[in-house]
mmCIF file of C-alpha atoms in Angstrom:
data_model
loop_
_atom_site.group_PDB
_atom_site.id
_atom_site.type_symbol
_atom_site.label_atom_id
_atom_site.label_comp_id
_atom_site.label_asym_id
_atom_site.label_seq_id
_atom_site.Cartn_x
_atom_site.Cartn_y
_atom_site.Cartn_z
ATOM 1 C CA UNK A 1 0.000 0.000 0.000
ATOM 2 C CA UNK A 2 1.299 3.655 -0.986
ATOM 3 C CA UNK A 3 1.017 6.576 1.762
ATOM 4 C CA UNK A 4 -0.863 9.288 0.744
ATOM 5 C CA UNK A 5 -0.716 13.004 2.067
ATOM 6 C CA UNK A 6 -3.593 14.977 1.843
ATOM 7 C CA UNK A 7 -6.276 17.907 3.710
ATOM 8 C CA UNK A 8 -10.001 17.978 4.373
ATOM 9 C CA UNK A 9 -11.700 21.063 5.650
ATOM 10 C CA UNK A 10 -14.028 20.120 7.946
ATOM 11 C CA UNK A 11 -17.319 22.087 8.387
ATOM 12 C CA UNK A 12 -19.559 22.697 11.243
ATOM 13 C CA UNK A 13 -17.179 23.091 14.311
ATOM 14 C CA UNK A 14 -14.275 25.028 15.288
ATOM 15 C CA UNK A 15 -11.237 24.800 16.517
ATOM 16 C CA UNK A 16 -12.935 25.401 19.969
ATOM 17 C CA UNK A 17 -15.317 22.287 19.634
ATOM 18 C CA UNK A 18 -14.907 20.531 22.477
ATOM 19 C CA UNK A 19 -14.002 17.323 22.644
ATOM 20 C CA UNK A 20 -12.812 17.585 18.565
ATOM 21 C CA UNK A 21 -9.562 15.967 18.630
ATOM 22 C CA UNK A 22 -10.732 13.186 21.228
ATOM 23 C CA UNK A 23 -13.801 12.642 19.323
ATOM 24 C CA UNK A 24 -11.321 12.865 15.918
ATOM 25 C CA UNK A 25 -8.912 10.111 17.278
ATOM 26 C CA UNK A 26 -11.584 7.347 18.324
ATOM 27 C CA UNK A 27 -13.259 7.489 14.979
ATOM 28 C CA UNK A 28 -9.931 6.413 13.692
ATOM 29 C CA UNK A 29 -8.150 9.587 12.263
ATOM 30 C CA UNK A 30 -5.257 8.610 14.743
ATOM 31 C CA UNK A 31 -2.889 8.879 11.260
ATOM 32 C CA UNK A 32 -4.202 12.726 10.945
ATOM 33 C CA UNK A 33 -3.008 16.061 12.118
ATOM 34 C CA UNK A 34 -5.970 18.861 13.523
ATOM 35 C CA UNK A 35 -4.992 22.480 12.199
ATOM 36 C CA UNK A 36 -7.166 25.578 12.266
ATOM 37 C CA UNK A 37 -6.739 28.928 10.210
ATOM 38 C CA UNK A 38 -9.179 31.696 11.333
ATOM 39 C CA UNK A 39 -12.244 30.034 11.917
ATOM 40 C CA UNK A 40 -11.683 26.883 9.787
ATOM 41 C CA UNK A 41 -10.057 23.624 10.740
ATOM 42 C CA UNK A 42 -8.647 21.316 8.575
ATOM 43 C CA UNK A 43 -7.231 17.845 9.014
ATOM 44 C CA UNK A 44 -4.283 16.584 7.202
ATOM 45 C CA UNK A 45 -3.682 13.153 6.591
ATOM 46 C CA UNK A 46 -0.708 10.541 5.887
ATOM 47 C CA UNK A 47 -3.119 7.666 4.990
ATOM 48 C CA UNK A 48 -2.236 4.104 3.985
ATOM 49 C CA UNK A 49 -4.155 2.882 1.242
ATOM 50 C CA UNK A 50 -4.536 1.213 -2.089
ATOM 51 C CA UNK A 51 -5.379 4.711 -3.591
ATOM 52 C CA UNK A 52 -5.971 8.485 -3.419
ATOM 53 C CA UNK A 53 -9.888 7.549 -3.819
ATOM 54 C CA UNK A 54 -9.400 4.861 -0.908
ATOM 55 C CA UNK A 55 -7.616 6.589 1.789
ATOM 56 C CA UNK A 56 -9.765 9.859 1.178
ATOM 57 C CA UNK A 57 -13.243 8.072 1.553
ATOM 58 C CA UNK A 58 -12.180 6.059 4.592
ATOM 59 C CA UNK A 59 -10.975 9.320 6.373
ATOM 60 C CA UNK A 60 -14.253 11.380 5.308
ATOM 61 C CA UNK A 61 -15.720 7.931 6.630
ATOM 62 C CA UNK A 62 -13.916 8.222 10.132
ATOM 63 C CA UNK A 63 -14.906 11.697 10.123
ATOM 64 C CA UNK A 64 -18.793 11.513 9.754
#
């Protein structure tokens, strides 16, 4: 499997969400990084999979 790098904006919370990165981390994005720009936050990824296509819909997956 190839390692992918890549960054989803996520919509609906803030960087001040509570419990965001716990809540982040047990829904499996353990392999992801939480940043926040103004009031956006976006989560960057190193992903393991057997594409682009692959590792992006199993982190929007982990995410919802």
């Amino acid at each position: 499997m190839a390692l992918y790098n890549f960054t989803l904006t996520l919509s609906g919370v803030s960087y001040e969400t509570e419990g965001l990165e716990d809540a982040l981390y047990q829904n499996g994005c353990d392999d992801a990084l939480i940043c926040a720009y103004g009031n956006s936050v976006y989560v960057e990824f190193d992903r393991e999979a057997q594409s682009l296509d692959a590792a992006i819909a199993s982190a929007v997956d982990n995410i919802e």
